[in-house]
Amino acid sequence: MELKEAIILVIVIMVFTVIVTILKGRGKKGIGYVSMTFHEMFHFKVGILKVDGSRQFSMVVENSSDVDVVIKDMYLEIKNGTRYEKQTLPASSFDNTKEMIIPSGKSGAAFLSMKEFKKYLNGQTILKAVAEDDSGKAFKSKIMQIDPSNMKLELK
């Protein structure tokens, strides 16, 4: 397979993944990925998903490369005034003392219950999710806004 064909195949797969993800979220109030950013080694998806019967704020890293992806930290940046402040996730969601090693073609995730998520927001409504790799590079989601009355997440 030539390089050009391989690039086209990767683009087609990425577009298909986005379409399937969007269609899965339709008709489910407040459920689905809101921010999907694509990086050289992985896709970073953020949203509210139903996990084990309850709604959870989720940050998912899908490894799209041929090698392992190492995530050393996942956290929230919540807007407070004009600045974004880092909010470390609880160890039950993501233990930043250990690295998350994601093999090729697999996913890794951090989940936060809606109750915990609301506590982290502390009355603020604008946020970003961040995944940091083992080289210290931070990969940020798009800026999102949450409606505190119904906990519906959307792009700002």
PDB file of C-alpha atoms in Angstrom:
ATOM      1  CA  MET A   1       0.000   0.000   0.000  1.00  0.00           C
ATOM      2  CA  GLU A   2       1.387   3.371  -0.957  1.00  0.00           C
ATOM      3  CA  LEU A   3       1.674   6.224   1.508  1.00  0.00           C
ATOM      4  CA  LYS A   4      -1.070   8.197  -0.240  1.00  0.00           C
ATOM      5  CA  GLU A   5      -3.488   5.254  -0.016  1.00  0.00           C
ATOM      6  CA  ALA A   6      -2.609   4.723   3.650  1.00  0.00           C
ATOM      7  CA  ILE A   7      -3.305   8.384   4.454  1.00  0.00           C
ATOM      8  CA  ILE A   8      -6.654   8.251   2.660  1.00  0.00           C
ATOM      9  CA  LEU A   9      -7.561   5.068   4.546  1.00  0.00           C
ATOM     10  CA  VAL A  10      -6.723   6.681   7.903  1.00  0.00           C
ATOM     11  CA  ILE A  11      -8.830   9.755   7.056  1.00  0.00           C
ATOM     12  CA  VAL A  12     -11.785   7.576   6.004  1.00  0.00           C
ATOM     13  CA  ILE A  13     -11.559   5.590   9.257  1.00  0.00           C
ATOM     14  CA  MET A  14     -11.401   8.809  11.318  1.00  0.00           C
ATOM     15  CA  VAL A  15     -14.449  10.283   9.554  1.00  0.00           C
ATOM     16  CA  PHE A  16     -16.349   7.000   9.971  1.00  0.00           C
ATOM     17  CA  THR A  17     -15.496   6.935  13.708  1.00  0.00           C
ATOM     18  CA  VAL A  18     -16.779  10.494  14.158  1.00  0.00           C
ATOM     19  CA  ILE A  19     -20.019   9.759  12.278  1.00  0.00           C
ATOM     20  CA  VAL A  20     -20.693   6.559  14.251  1.00  0.00           C
ATOM     21  CA  THR A  21     -19.984   8.343  17.540  1.00  0.00           C
ATOM     22  CA  ILE A  22     -22.346  11.194  16.659  1.00  0.00           C
ATOM     23  CA  LEU A  23     -25.094   8.789  15.574  1.00  0.00           C
ATOM     24  CA  LYS A  24     -24.730   6.753  18.777  1.00  0.00           C
ATOM     25  CA  GLY A  25     -25.323   9.888  20.826  1.00  0.00           C
ATOM     26  CA  ARG A  26     -28.494  10.953  18.982  1.00  0.00           C
ATOM     27  CA  GLY A  27     -31.758  10.627  20.827  1.00  0.00           C
ATOM     28  CA  LYS A  28     -30.065  10.164  24.185  1.00  0.00           C
ATOM     29  CA  LYS A  29     -30.555  13.310  26.200  1.00  0.00           C
ATOM     30  CA  GLY A  30     -27.196  14.596  27.359  1.00  0.00           C
ATOM     31  CA  ILE A  31     -25.374  11.403  26.376  1.00  0.00           C
ATOM     32  CA  GLY A  32     -22.437  11.237  23.958  1.00  0.00           C
ATOM     33  CA  TYR A  33     -19.092  12.758  23.125  1.00  0.00           C
ATOM     34  CA  VAL A  34     -18.977  16.543  22.946  1.00  0.00           C
ATOM     35  CA  SER A  35     -15.329  17.242  22.158  1.00  0.00           C
ATOM     36  CA  MET A  36     -13.306  15.038  19.824  1.00  0.00           C
ATOM     37  CA  THR A  37      -9.764  16.114  19.031  1.00  0.00           C
ATOM     38  CA  PHE A  38      -7.412  14.133  16.847  1.00  0.00           C
ATOM     39  CA  HIS A  39      -3.686  14.040  17.469  1.00  0.00           C
ATOM     40  CA  GLU A  40      -0.819  12.265  15.729  1.00  0.00           C
ATOM     41  CA  MET A  41      -0.885   9.272  18.078  1.00  0.00           C
ATOM     42  CA  PHE A  42      -4.423   9.212  19.489  1.00  0.00           C
ATOM     43  CA  HIS A  43      -7.977  10.544  19.537  1.00  0.00           C
ATOM     44  CA  PHE A  44      -9.089  12.403  22.674  1.00  0.00           C
ATOM     45  CA  LYS A  45     -12.839  12.217  23.281  1.00  0.00           C
ATOM     46  CA  VAL A  46     -14.697  13.953  26.089  1.00  0.00           C
ATOM     47  CA  GLY A  47     -18.359  13.754  26.979  1.00  0.00           C
ATOM     48  CA  ILE A  48     -21.033  12.314  29.181  1.00  0.00           C
ATOM     49  CA  LEU A  49     -21.612   8.595  28.756  1.00  0.00           C
ATOM     50  CA  LYS A  50     -23.809   6.036  30.434  1.00  0.00           C
ATOM     51  CA  VAL A  51     -21.521   3.651  32.330  1.00  0.00           C
ATOM     52  CA  ASP A  52     -22.967   0.830  34.439  1.00  0.00           C
ATOM     53  CA  GLY A  53     -26.393   2.463  34.299  1.00  0.00           C
ATOM     54  CA  SER A  54     -25.381   5.943  35.457  1.00  0.00           C
ATOM     55  CA  ARG A  55     -24.245   9.077  33.655  1.00  0.00           C
ATOM     56  CA  GLN A  56     -20.501   9.714  33.949  1.00  0.00           C
ATOM     57  CA  PHE A  57     -18.224  12.489  32.735  1.00  0.00           C
ATOM     58  CA  SER A  58     -15.669  10.657  30.597  1.00  0.00           C
ATOM     59  CA  MET A  59     -12.301  11.382  29.053  1.00  0.00           C
ATOM     60  CA  VAL A  60     -11.290   8.674  26.573  1.00  0.00           C
ATOM     61  CA  VAL A  61      -7.944   8.272  24.801  1.00  0.00           C
ATOM     62  CA  GLU A  62      -8.081   5.964  21.753  1.00  0.00           C
ATOM     63  CA  ASN A  63      -4.655   4.871  20.522  1.00  0.00           C
ATOM     64  CA  SER A  64      -4.568   5.175  16.729  1.00  0.00           C
ATOM     65  CA  SER A  65      -0.827   4.540  16.328  1.00  0.00           C
ATOM     66  CA  ASP A  66       1.328   1.443  15.910  1.00  0.00           C
ATOM     67  CA  VAL A  67       3.037   1.910  19.289  1.00  0.00           C
ATOM     68  CA  ASP A  68       1.912   2.189  22.898  1.00  0.00           C
ATOM     69  CA  VAL A  69       0.692   5.607  24.058  1.00  0.00           C
ATOM     70  CA  VAL A  70       1.632   6.554  27.609  1.00  0.00           C
ATOM     71  CA  ILE A  71      -0.626   9.000  29.469  1.00  0.00           C
ATOM     72  CA  LYS A  72       0.863  10.263  32.709  1.00  0.00           C
ATOM     73  CA  ASP A  73      -1.932  12.613  33.773  1.00  0.00           C
ATOM     74  CA  MET A  74      -5.546  13.488  33.002  1.00  0.00           C
ATOM     75  CA  TYR A  75      -7.208  16.479  34.615  1.00  0.00           C
ATOM     76  CA  LEU A  76      -9.718  19.282  34.168  1.00  0.00           C
ATOM     77  CA  GLU A  77      -9.008  22.946  33.569  1.00  0.00           C
ATOM     78  CA  ILE A  78     -11.935  24.963  34.888  1.00  0.00           C
ATOM     79  CA  LYS A  79     -12.354  28.624  34.018  1.00  0.00           C
ATOM     80  CA  ASN A  80     -12.356  30.898  37.040  1.00  0.00           C
ATOM     81  CA  GLY A  81     -12.619  34.534  35.976  1.00  0.00           C
ATOM     82  CA  THR A  82     -10.169  34.991  33.104  1.00  0.00           C
ATOM     83  CA  ARG A  83      -7.890  32.033  33.938  1.00  0.00           C
ATOM     84  CA  TYR A  84      -8.169  28.268  33.726  1.00  0.00           C
ATOM     85  CA  GLU A  85      -7.262  26.440  36.936  1.00  0.00           C
ATOM     86  CA  LYS A  86      -6.069  22.834  37.026  1.00  0.00           C
ATOM     87  CA  GLN A  87      -8.309  20.437  38.947  1.00  0.00           C
ATOM     88  CA  THR A  88      -6.676  17.079  39.617  1.00  0.00           C
ATOM     89  CA  LEU A  89      -9.009  14.098  39.334  1.00  0.00           C
ATOM     90  CA  PRO A  90      -9.439  11.766  42.311  1.00  0.00           C
ATOM     91  CA  ALA A  91      -7.279   8.621  42.249  1.00  0.00           C
ATOM     92  CA  SER A  92     -10.466   6.564  41.828  1.00  0.00           C
ATOM     93  CA  SER A  93     -10.916   8.254  38.444  1.00  0.00           C
ATOM     94  CA  PHE A  94      -7.290   8.607  37.323  1.00  0.00           C
ATOM     95  CA  ASP A  95      -4.269   7.852  39.482  1.00  0.00           C
ATOM     96  CA  ASN A  96      -1.635  10.337  38.326  1.00  0.00           C
ATOM     97  CA  THR A  97       1.061   8.581  40.368  1.00  0.00           C
ATOM     98  CA  LYS A  98       0.953   5.794  37.758  1.00  0.00           C
ATOM     99  CA  GLU A  99       1.102   5.967  33.986  1.00  0.00           C
ATOM    100  CA  MET A 100      -1.707   4.681  31.782  1.00  0.00           C
ATOM    101  CA  ILE A 101      -0.166   2.604  29.002  1.00  0.00           C
ATOM    102  CA  ILE A 102      -2.536   2.201  26.067  1.00  0.00           C
ATOM    103  CA  PRO A 103      -1.557  -0.476  23.510  1.00  0.00           C
ATOM    104  CA  SER A 104      -2.053   0.090  19.786  1.00  0.00           C
ATOM    105  CA  GLY A 105      -5.732  -0.062  18.801  1.00  0.00           C
ATOM    106  CA  LYS A 106      -6.964   0.092  22.415  1.00  0.00           C
ATOM    107  CA  SER A 107      -8.523   2.796  24.613  1.00  0.00           C
ATOM    108  CA  GLY A 108      -7.933   4.148  28.079  1.00  0.00           C
ATOM    109  CA  ALA A 109     -10.342   6.319  30.031  1.00  0.00           C
ATOM    110  CA  ALA A 110     -10.985   8.327  33.147  1.00  0.00           C
ATOM    111  CA  PHE A 111     -14.543   8.531  34.472  1.00  0.00           C
ATOM    112  CA  LEU A 112     -16.038  10.883  37.021  1.00  0.00           C
ATOM    113  CA  SER A 113     -19.523  10.467  38.487  1.00  0.00           C
ATOM    114  CA  MET A 114     -21.831  13.402  37.828  1.00  0.00           C
ATOM    115  CA  LYS A 115     -21.938  14.106  41.571  1.00  0.00           C
ATOM    116  CA  GLU A 116     -18.117  14.327  41.756  1.00  0.00           C
ATOM    117  CA  PHE A 117     -18.003  16.250  38.480  1.00  0.00           C
ATOM    118  CA  LYS A 118     -20.438  18.853  39.812  1.00  0.00           C
ATOM    119  CA  LYS A 119     -18.303  19.210  42.962  1.00  0.00           C
ATOM    120  CA  TYR A 120     -15.189  19.865  40.858  1.00  0.00           C
ATOM    121  CA  LEU A 121     -16.950  22.583  38.895  1.00  0.00           C
ATOM    122  CA  ASN A 122     -17.582  24.543  42.112  1.00  0.00           C
ATOM    123  CA  GLY A 123     -20.255  26.672  40.442  1.00  0.00           C
ATOM    124  CA  GLN A 124     -18.211  27.333  37.279  1.00  0.00           C
ATOM    125  CA  THR A 125     -19.558  26.265  33.888  1.00  0.00           C
ATOM    126  CA  ILE A 126     -16.658  26.519  31.389  1.00  0.00           C
ATOM    127  CA  LEU A 127     -13.969  23.851  31.224  1.00  0.00           C
ATOM    128  CA  LYS A 128     -11.423  21.878  29.214  1.00  0.00           C
ATOM    129  CA  ALA A 129     -10.230  18.312  29.690  1.00  0.00           C
ATOM    130  CA  VAL A 130      -6.504  17.614  29.426  1.00  0.00           C
ATOM    131  CA  ALA A 131      -4.468  14.454  28.778  1.00  0.00           C
ATOM    132  CA  GLU A 132      -0.722  14.741  29.317  1.00  0.00           C
ATOM    133  CA  ASP A 133       1.667  12.238  27.727  1.00  0.00           C
ATOM    134  CA  ASP A 134       4.919  10.887  29.122  1.00  0.00           C
ATOM    135  CA  SER A 135       6.931  13.673  27.453  1.00  0.00           C
ATOM    136  CA  GLY A 136       4.907  16.293  29.337  1.00  0.00           C
ATOM    137  CA  LYS A 137       2.954  17.475  26.279  1.00  0.00           C
ATOM    138  CA  ALA A 138      -0.625  18.466  27.160  1.00  0.00           C
ATOM    139  CA  PHE A 139      -3.444  17.607  24.754  1.00  0.00           C
ATOM    140  CA  LYS A 140      -6.538  19.704  25.459  1.00  0.00           C
ATOM    141  CA  SER A 141     -10.145  19.227  24.513  1.00  0.00           C
ATOM    142  CA  LYS A 142     -12.170  21.959  22.938  1.00  0.00           C
ATOM    143  CA  ILE A 143     -13.677  24.476  25.358  1.00  0.00           C
ATOM    144  CA  MET A 144     -16.948  23.147  26.752  1.00  0.00           C
ATOM    145  CA  GLN A 145     -19.786  24.584  28.774  1.00  0.00           C
ATOM    146  CA  ILE A 146     -22.050  22.708  31.137  1.00  0.00           C
ATOM    147  CA  ASP A 147     -25.584  23.670  32.093  1.00  0.00           C
ATOM    148  CA  PRO A 148     -25.716  23.178  35.879  1.00  0.00           C
ATOM    149  CA  SER A 149     -29.490  22.685  35.915  1.00  0.00           C
ATOM    150  CA  ASN A 150     -29.482  19.538  33.760  1.00  0.00           C
ATOM    151  CA  MET A 151     -25.718  18.779  33.593  1.00  0.00           C
ATOM    152  CA  LYS A 152     -25.814  18.853  29.783  1.00  0.00           C
ATOM    153  CA  LEU A 153     -22.375  19.371  28.243  1.00  0.00           C
ATOM    154  CA  GLU A 154     -21.859  21.250  24.967  1.00  0.00           C
ATOM    155  CA  LEU A 155     -19.136  23.067  23.048  1.00  0.00           C
ATOM    156  CA  LYS A 156     -18.755  26.738  23.898  1.00  0.00           C
TER     157      LYS A 156
END
